[in-house]
PDB file of C-alpha atoms in Angstrom:
ATOM      1  CA  MET A   1     107.806  93.704 105.784  1.00  0.00           C
ATOM      2  CA  LYS A   2     108.377  90.069 104.926  1.00  0.00           C
ATOM      3  CA  VAL A   3     109.127  88.705 101.477  1.00  0.00           C
ATOM      4  CA  ARG A   4     108.473  85.169 100.313  1.00  0.00           C
ATOM      5  CA  LEU A   5     109.623  84.001  96.909  1.00  0.00           C
ATOM      6  CA  ASN A   6     107.151  81.358  95.794  1.00  0.00           C
ATOM      7  CA  GLU A   7     107.998  78.418  93.560  1.00  0.00           C
ATOM      8  CA  ASN A   8     105.525  79.656  90.981  1.00  0.00           C
ATOM      9  CA  GLY A   9     107.522  82.851  90.616  1.00  0.00           C
ATOM     10  CA  PHE A  10     105.277  85.092  92.666  1.00  0.00           C
ATOM     11  CA  ILE A  11     106.815  87.545  95.094  1.00  0.00           C
ATOM     12  CA  SER A  12     104.580  87.485  98.175  1.00  0.00           C
ATOM     13  CA  LEU A  13     104.787  90.467 100.481  1.00  0.00           C
ATOM     14  CA  SER A  14     103.402  90.797 103.965  1.00  0.00           C
ATOM     15  CA  GLY A  15     103.495  93.466 106.656  1.00  0.00           C
ATOM     16  CA  ASP A  16     104.223  97.132 105.935  1.00  0.00           C
ATOM     17  CA  VAL A  17     105.929  98.888 103.022  1.00  0.00           C
ATOM     18  CA  ASP A  18     106.995 102.265 104.386  1.00  0.00           C
ATOM     19  CA  ILE A  19     110.081 104.492 104.486  1.00  0.00           C
ATOM     20  CA  TYR A  20     111.880 101.838 106.537  1.00  0.00           C
ATOM     21  CA  SER A  21     111.205  98.792 104.368  1.00  0.00           C
ATOM     22  CA  VAL A  22     110.833 100.342 100.925  1.00  0.00           C
ATOM     23  CA  GLY A  23     114.522  99.878 100.074  1.00  0.00           C
ATOM     24  CA  GLU A  24     114.253  96.131 100.560  1.00  0.00           C
ATOM     25  CA  PHE A  25     111.019  96.067  98.544  1.00  0.00           C
ATOM     26  CA  ARG A  26     112.785  97.771  95.632  1.00  0.00           C
ATOM     27  CA  GLU A  27     115.824  95.460  95.870  1.00  0.00           C
ATOM     28  CA  VAL A  28     113.792  92.250  95.826  1.00  0.00           C
ATOM     29  CA  VAL A  29     111.777  93.289  92.782  1.00  0.00           C
ATOM     30  CA  GLU A  30     114.784  94.706  90.919  1.00  0.00           C
ATOM     31  CA  LYS A  31     116.559  91.393  91.386  1.00  0.00           C
ATOM     32  CA  ARG A  32     113.617  89.626  89.787  1.00  0.00           C
ATOM     33  CA  ILE A  33     113.608  92.162  86.918  1.00  0.00           C
ATOM     34  CA  SER A  34     117.296  91.551  86.269  1.00  0.00           C
ATOM     35  CA  ASN A  35     116.668  87.781  86.147  1.00  0.00           C
ATOM     36  CA  GLY A  36     114.761  88.431  82.948  1.00  0.00           C
ATOM     37  CA  THR A  37     111.500  86.848  84.136  1.00  0.00           C
ATOM     38  CA  PRO A  38     108.860  87.923  81.578  1.00  0.00           C
ATOM     39  CA  GLU A  39     106.188  88.522  84.236  1.00  0.00           C
ATOM     40  CA  ILE A  40     106.946  89.930  87.658  1.00  0.00           C
ATOM     41  CA  ILE A  41     103.975  89.143  89.867  1.00  0.00           C
ATOM     42  CA  LEU A  42     103.752  90.895  93.239  1.00  0.00           C
ATOM     43  CA  ASP A  43     101.284  89.169  95.510  1.00  0.00           C
ATOM     44  CA  PHE A  44      99.848  91.875  97.774  1.00  0.00           C
ATOM     45  CA  SER A  45      97.166  89.725  99.424  1.00  0.00           C
ATOM     46  CA  GLU A  46      99.027  89.647 102.754  1.00  0.00           C
ATOM     47  CA  LEU A  47     100.403  93.175 102.525  1.00  0.00           C
ATOM     48  CA  SER A  48      98.693  95.202 105.221  1.00  0.00           C
ATOM     49  CA  TYR A  49     100.139  98.672 104.690  1.00  0.00           C
ATOM     50  CA  MET A  50     101.729 100.756 101.941  1.00  0.00           C
ATOM     51  CA  ASP A  51     102.152 104.519 101.590  1.00  0.00           C
ATOM     52  CA  SER A  52     103.618 106.926  99.025  1.00  0.00           C
ATOM     53  CA  THR A  53     107.113 105.493  99.516  1.00  0.00           C
ATOM     54  CA  GLY A  54     105.868 102.217  98.011  1.00  0.00           C
ATOM     55  CA  ILE A  55     103.881 104.040  95.324  1.00  0.00           C
ATOM     56  CA  GLY A  56     107.046 105.901  94.269  1.00  0.00           C
ATOM     57  CA  VAL A  57     108.970 102.641  93.954  1.00  0.00           C
ATOM     58  CA  LEU A  58     106.139 100.978  92.005  1.00  0.00           C
ATOM     59  CA  ILE A  59     106.292 103.854  89.520  1.00  0.00           C
ATOM     60  CA  GLU A  60     110.060 103.376  89.147  1.00  0.00           C
ATOM     61  CA  LEU A  61     109.725  99.602  88.784  1.00  0.00           C
ATOM     62  CA  ARG A  62     107.022 100.007  86.153  1.00  0.00           C
ATOM     63  CA  LYS A  63     109.323 102.305  84.196  1.00  0.00           C
ATOM     64  CA  GLN A  64     112.120  99.724  84.373  1.00  0.00           C
ATOM     65  CA  THR A  65     109.890  96.863  83.213  1.00  0.00           C
ATOM     66  CA  ILE A  66     108.593  98.905  80.287  1.00  0.00           C
ATOM     67  CA  GLU A  67     112.182  99.524  79.207  1.00  0.00           C
ATOM     68  CA  THR A  68     113.064  95.826  79.446  1.00  0.00           C
ATOM     69  CA  GLY A  69     109.796  94.617  77.914  1.00  0.00           C
ATOM     70  CA  GLN A  70     108.723  92.759  81.046  1.00  0.00           C
ATOM     71  CA  LYS A  71     105.339  92.843  82.731  1.00  0.00           C
ATOM     72  CA  LEU A  72     104.717  94.038  86.284  1.00  0.00           C
ATOM     73  CA  ILE A  73     101.535  92.668  87.844  1.00  0.00           C
ATOM     74  CA  ILE A  74      99.992  93.395  91.243  1.00  0.00           C
ATOM     75  CA  LEU A  75      97.870  90.625  92.690  1.00  0.00           C
ATOM     76  CA  ASN A  76      95.004  91.047  95.181  1.00  0.00           C
ATOM     77  CA  PRO A  77      95.775  94.345  96.914  1.00  0.00           C
ATOM     78  CA  ARG A  78      93.719  94.981 100.052  1.00  0.00           C
ATOM     79  CA  GLN A  79      91.104  97.718 100.209  1.00  0.00           C
ATOM     80  CA  ASN A  80      93.318 100.245 102.050  1.00  0.00           C
ATOM     81  CA  ILE A  81      96.150  99.808  99.543  1.00  0.00           C
ATOM     82  CA  LYS A  82      93.740 100.012  96.608  1.00  0.00           C
ATOM     83  CA  LYS A  83      92.577 103.329  98.039  1.00  0.00           C
ATOM     84  CA  ILE A  84      96.114 104.773  98.011  1.00  0.00           C
ATOM     85  CA  MET A  85      96.723 103.412  94.502  1.00  0.00           C
ATOM     86  CA  ALA A  86      93.497 105.059  93.320  1.00  0.00           C
ATOM     87  CA  LEU A  87      94.268 108.372  95.059  1.00  0.00           C
ATOM     88  CA  THR A  88      97.634 108.632  93.339  1.00  0.00           C
ATOM     89  CA  GLY A  89      96.307 107.366  90.015  1.00  0.00           C
ATOM     90  CA  ILE A  90      98.746 104.477  89.682  1.00  0.00           C
ATOM     91  CA  ASP A  91      95.829 102.045  89.488  1.00  0.00           C
ATOM     92  CA  ASN A  92      95.379 103.417  85.960  1.00  0.00           C
ATOM     93  CA  ILE A  93      98.902 102.591  84.815  1.00  0.00           C
ATOM     94  CA  LEU A  94      99.591  99.331  86.654  1.00  0.00           C
ATOM     95  CA  GLU A  95      98.187  95.931  85.876  1.00  0.00           C
ATOM     96  CA  ILE A  96      96.176  94.854  88.914  1.00  0.00           C
ATOM     97  CA  ILE A  97      94.572  91.426  89.120  1.00  0.00           C
ATOM     98  CA  GLU A  98      92.054  90.609  91.811  1.00  0.00           C
ATOM     99  CA  ASN A  99      90.505  87.452  93.212  1.00  0.00           C
ATOM    100  CA  LYS A 100      93.063  85.141  91.741  1.00  0.00           C
ATOM    101  CA  LYS A 101      94.187  82.345  94.019  1.00  0.00           C
ATOM    102  CA  ILE A 102      97.740  81.079  93.857  1.00  0.00           C
TER     103      ILE A 102
ATOM    104  CA  MET B   1      91.097 117.582 125.720  1.00  0.00           C
ATOM    105  CA  ASP B   2      93.771 114.936 126.200  1.00  0.00           C
ATOM    106  CA  ILE B   3      97.228 115.565 124.807  1.00  0.00           C
ATOM    107  CA  ILE B   4      99.741 112.864 123.942  1.00  0.00           C
ATOM    108  CA  LYS B   5     103.246 113.781 122.842  1.00  0.00           C
ATOM    109  CA  GLN B   6     105.906 111.679 121.202  1.00  0.00           C
ATOM    110  CA  ILE B   7     109.436 112.808 120.482  1.00  0.00           C
ATOM    111  CA  LEU B   8     111.076 110.661 117.853  1.00  0.00           C
ATOM    112  CA  PRO B   9     114.520 110.315 116.354  1.00  0.00           C
ATOM    113  CA  GLY B  10     114.446 111.198 112.663  1.00  0.00           C
ATOM    114  CA  LYS B  11     114.942 107.588 111.673  1.00  0.00           C
ATOM    115  CA  PRO B  12     112.798 105.450 109.338  1.00  0.00           C
ATOM    116  CA  GLU B  13     112.466 102.564 111.815  1.00  0.00           C
ATOM    117  CA  TYR B  14     110.336 104.612 114.230  1.00  0.00           C
ATOM    118  CA  VAL B  15     107.605 105.686 111.809  1.00  0.00           C
ATOM    119  CA  SER B  16     105.768 102.428 112.515  1.00  0.00           C
ATOM    120  CA  LEU B  17     105.648 103.447 116.182  1.00  0.00           C
ATOM    121  CA  VAL B  18     103.600 106.526 115.260  1.00  0.00           C
ATOM    122  CA  ARG B  19     101.268 104.286 113.246  1.00  0.00           C
ATOM    123  CA  LEU B  20     100.781 102.068 116.297  1.00  0.00           C
ATOM    124  CA  SER B  21     100.015 105.100 118.449  1.00  0.00           C
ATOM    125  CA  VAL B  22      97.473 106.591 116.074  1.00  0.00           C
ATOM    126  CA  THR B  23      95.825 103.201 115.608  1.00  0.00           C
ATOM    127  CA  SER B  24      95.385 102.821 119.340  1.00  0.00           C
ATOM    128  CA  ILE B  25      94.127 106.372 119.901  1.00  0.00           C
ATOM    129  CA  ALA B  26      91.742 106.454 116.927  1.00  0.00           C
ATOM    130  CA  ASN B  27      90.403 103.003 117.763  1.00  0.00           C
ATOM    131  CA  GLN B  28      89.690 104.034 121.322  1.00  0.00           C
ATOM    132  CA  MET B  29      87.824 107.105 120.074  1.00  0.00           C
ATOM    133  CA  GLY B  30      85.577 104.952 117.918  1.00  0.00           C
ATOM    134  CA  PHE B  31      86.879 105.684 114.415  1.00  0.00           C
ATOM    135  CA  SER B  32      86.122 103.008 111.814  1.00  0.00           C
ATOM    136  CA  ILE B  33      88.741 100.616 110.448  1.00  0.00           C
ATOM    137  CA  GLU B  34      88.847 102.567 107.180  1.00  0.00           C
ATOM    138  CA  GLU B  35      89.307 105.866 109.005  1.00  0.00           C
ATOM    139  CA  ILE B  36      92.086 104.345 111.117  1.00  0.00           C
ATOM    140  CA  GLU B  37      93.829 103.261 107.905  1.00  0.00           C
ATOM    141  CA  ASP B  38      93.511 106.875 106.683  1.00  0.00           C
ATOM    142  CA  PHE B  39      95.117 108.122 109.899  1.00  0.00           C
ATOM    143  CA  LYS B  40      97.951 105.608 109.614  1.00  0.00           C
ATOM    144  CA  VAL B  41      98.778 106.728 106.089  1.00  0.00           C
ATOM    145  CA  ALA B  42      98.438 110.447 106.854  1.00  0.00           C
ATOM    146  CA  VAL B  43     100.733 110.398 109.906  1.00  0.00           C
ATOM    147  CA  SER B  44     103.252 108.175 108.134  1.00  0.00           C
ATOM    148  CA  GLU B  45     103.350 110.547 105.167  1.00  0.00           C
ATOM    149  CA  ALA B  46     103.966 113.483 107.491  1.00  0.00           C
ATOM    150  CA  CYS B  47     106.744 111.633 109.374  1.00  0.00           C
ATOM    151  CA  THR B  48     108.277 110.427 106.098  1.00  0.00           C
ATOM    152  CA  ASN B  49     108.415 114.011 104.815  1.00  0.00           C
ATOM    153  CA  VAL B  50     110.177 115.054 108.023  1.00  0.00           C
ATOM    154  CA  ILE B  51     112.774 112.299 107.690  1.00  0.00           C
ATOM    155  CA  LEU B  52     113.366 112.962 103.989  1.00  0.00           C
ATOM    156  CA  TYR B  53     113.290 116.752 103.977  1.00  0.00           C
ATOM    157  CA  GLY B  54     112.799 118.227 107.444  1.00  0.00           C
ATOM    158  CA  LEU B  55     115.789 117.345 109.572  1.00  0.00           C
ATOM    159  CA  LYS B  56     118.659 119.635 110.481  1.00  0.00           C
ATOM    160  CA  ASP B  57     121.036 116.694 110.751  1.00  0.00           C
ATOM    161  CA  GLU B  58     120.964 112.953 111.263  1.00  0.00           C
ATOM    162  CA  ASN B  59     120.697 113.291 115.057  1.00  0.00           C
ATOM    163  CA  SER B  60     117.651 115.564 114.918  1.00  0.00           C
ATOM    164  CA  HIS B  61     114.364 114.679 116.530  1.00  0.00           C
ATOM    165  CA  TYR B  62     110.825 115.648 115.652  1.00  0.00           C
ATOM    166  CA  GLU B  63     107.619 115.834 117.606  1.00  0.00           C
ATOM    167  CA  VAL B  64     104.210 114.278 117.118  1.00  0.00           C
ATOM    168  CA  VAL B  65     101.327 115.633 119.208  1.00  0.00           C
ATOM    169  CA  PHE B  66      97.925 113.971 119.354  1.00  0.00           C
ATOM    170  CA  LYS B  67      95.041 116.096 120.606  1.00  0.00           C
ATOM    171  CA  VAL B  68      92.065 114.004 121.549  1.00  0.00           C
ATOM    172  CA  GLU B  69      88.685 115.675 121.829  1.00  0.00           C
ATOM    173  CA  GLU B  70      85.311 114.026 122.101  1.00  0.00           C
ATOM    174  CA  SER B  71      84.711 113.816 118.383  1.00  0.00           C
ATOM    175  CA  THR B  72      87.933 115.166 116.868  1.00  0.00           C
ATOM    176  CA  LEU B  73      91.442 113.813 116.586  1.00  0.00           C
ATOM    177  CA  SER B  74      94.090 116.322 115.638  1.00  0.00           C
ATOM    178  CA  ILE B  75      97.705 115.319 115.000  1.00  0.00           C
ATOM    179  CA  SER B  76     100.579 117.750 114.592  1.00  0.00           C
ATOM    180  CA  VAL B  77     103.972 116.717 113.252  1.00  0.00           C
ATOM    181  CA  THR B  78     106.660 119.323 113.823  1.00  0.00           C
ATOM    182  CA  ASP B  79     110.290 119.452 112.766  1.00  0.00           C
ATOM    183  CA  ASN B  80     113.078 122.000 113.102  1.00  0.00           C
ATOM    184  CA  GLY B  81     114.398 121.618 109.580  1.00  0.00           C
ATOM    185  CA  LYS B  82     114.850 124.072 106.792  1.00  0.00           C
ATOM    186  CA  GLY B  83     111.158 124.586 105.997  1.00  0.00           C
ATOM    187  CA  PHE B  84     109.566 124.890 102.577  1.00  0.00           C
ATOM    188  CA  ASP B  85     106.963 126.747 100.590  1.00  0.00           C
ATOM    189  CA  PRO B  86     103.894 124.469 100.516  1.00  0.00           C
ATOM    190  CA  LYS B  87     102.827 126.038  97.215  1.00  0.00           C
ATOM    191  CA  SER B  88     106.023 124.820  95.569  1.00  0.00           C
ATOM    192  CA  ILE B  89     105.105 121.147  96.010  1.00  0.00           C
ATOM    193  CA  LYS B  90     103.847 119.523  92.832  1.00  0.00           C
ATOM    194  CA  MET B  91     102.303 116.118  92.202  1.00  0.00           C
ATOM    195  CA  PRO B  92     104.916 113.709  90.855  1.00  0.00           C
ATOM    196  CA  ASP B  93     104.797 112.436  87.325  1.00  0.00           C
ATOM    197  CA  LEU B  94     103.350 108.924  87.006  1.00  0.00           C
ATOM    198  CA  MET B  95     105.799 108.115  84.218  1.00  0.00           C
ATOM    199  CA  GLY B  96     108.598 108.017  86.775  1.00  0.00           C
ATOM    200  CA  ASN B  97     110.510 110.998  85.449  1.00  0.00           C
ATOM    201  CA  GLN B  98     110.584 112.935  88.710  1.00  0.00           C
ATOM    202  CA  VAL B  99     110.225 110.460  91.500  1.00  0.00           C
ATOM    203  CA  GLY B 100     109.970 111.437  95.151  1.00  0.00           C
ATOM    204  CA  GLY B 101     108.015 113.922  97.219  1.00  0.00           C
ATOM    205  CA  GLY B 102     104.717 115.449  96.275  1.00  0.00           C
ATOM    206  CA  PHE B 103     102.450 112.463  96.764  1.00  0.00           C
ATOM    207  CA  GLY B 104     102.727 112.659 100.550  1.00  0.00           C
ATOM    208  CA  LEU B 105     101.030 116.025 101.029  1.00  0.00           C
ATOM    209  CA  TYR B 106      98.458 115.279  98.370  1.00  0.00           C
ATOM    210  CA  ILE B 107      97.541 112.016 100.115  1.00  0.00           C
ATOM    211  CA  ILE B 108      97.327 113.697 103.532  1.00  0.00           C
ATOM    212  CA  LYS B 109      94.982 116.362 102.171  1.00  0.00           C
ATOM    213  CA  SER B 110      92.820 113.730 100.500  1.00  0.00           C
ATOM    214  CA  LEU B 111      92.436 111.612 103.626  1.00  0.00           C
ATOM    215  CA  MET B 112      91.968 114.213 106.362  1.00  0.00           C
ATOM    216  CA  ASP B 113      89.082 116.624 106.970  1.00  0.00           C
ATOM    217  CA  HIS B 114      91.350 119.581 107.601  1.00  0.00           C
ATOM    218  CA  VAL B 115      95.077 120.141 107.059  1.00  0.00           C
ATOM    219  CA  GLU B 116      97.153 123.117 108.041  1.00  0.00           C
ATOM    220  CA  ILE B 117     100.800 123.615 107.147  1.00  0.00           C
ATOM    221  CA  ASN B 118     102.979 126.189 108.828  1.00  0.00           C
ATOM    222  CA  SER B 119     106.444 126.396 107.426  1.00  0.00           C
ATOM    223  CA  GLU B 120     109.083 129.025 107.643  1.00  0.00           C
ATOM    224  CA  GLU B 121     112.441 128.890 105.980  1.00  0.00           C
ATOM    225  CA  GLY B 122     115.097 128.135 108.544  1.00  0.00           C
ATOM    226  CA  THR B 123     112.814 127.367 111.482  1.00  0.00           C
ATOM    227  CA  GLY B 124     111.006 124.245 110.388  1.00  0.00           C
ATOM    228  CA  THR B 125     107.611 122.920 109.470  1.00  0.00           C
ATOM    229  CA  SER B 126     104.504 121.965 111.362  1.00  0.00           C
ATOM    230  CA  ILE B 127     101.645 120.108 109.764  1.00  0.00           C
ATOM    231  CA  THR B 128      98.360 119.640 111.600  1.00  0.00           C
ATOM    232  CA  MET B 129      95.912 117.015 110.413  1.00  0.00           C
ATOM    233  CA  VAL B 130      92.353 116.835 111.702  1.00  0.00           C
ATOM    234  CA  LYS B 131      89.621 114.266 111.295  1.00  0.00           C
ATOM    235  CA  ASN B 132      86.184 114.353 112.871  1.00  0.00           C
ATOM    236  CA  LEU B 133      84.327 111.404 114.216  1.00  0.00           C
ATOM    237  CA  LEU B 134      80.963 110.976 112.542  1.00  0.00           C
ATOM    238  CA  ILE B 135      78.373 110.610 115.252  1.00  0.00           C
ATOM    239  CA  THR B 136      76.135 107.607 114.712  1.00  0.00           C
ATOM    240  CA  ASN B 137      73.327 106.191 116.782  1.00  0.00           C
ATOM    241  CA  GLU B 138      75.264 103.086 117.641  1.00  0.00           C
ATOM    242  CA  VAL B 139      75.298 102.224 121.307  1.00  0.00           C
TER     243      VAL B 139
END
């Protein structure tokens, strides 16, 4: 997994989020949460793979942002990742925005 | 039937290797891109469960066996850990109150055509995941 912090505040992820990289994924986003940014935007357009390890962390991160009053937004997830989000039901509780160009 | 075996250290960094293997095998058999994605997730979930819950100690290994038939790919992931009762696994709570576990098996069952879990306390767990190739008229 690769992480790019964009000037516009987006966190762009590419590669795979799995049991190996999920710790780094959590760390990067938690850092952004603790900065107090009102909207944490995770750009998934280049993310090619995510499994339940990433889903578990997204659930935790959502809980944290609700407690702090911040917003967690997922941008442009690919079809295979949308499928896993739908299977687990987290597409119902997360804000997902599609077709938005940076 | 062709059989391919991989023995892997119970370490997170090697799960991607199993994804590469299943991608190559399933692609060669003619599975679609979406089906290959399903395989990648299913095998990763099984390997992740082994690493999180199925290892005797940190030096333990586990085995992945791919059985390739004309129109069926079957993958078994076997560990020698402490085993579990598959009925005891519940779906996690989306509110984040009981994070971890649960999703993996649910996802595997949703993505594969057939799933069999054999687990015995003290001897380990084996999960077999099967998906059939839909025969089309494509040449």
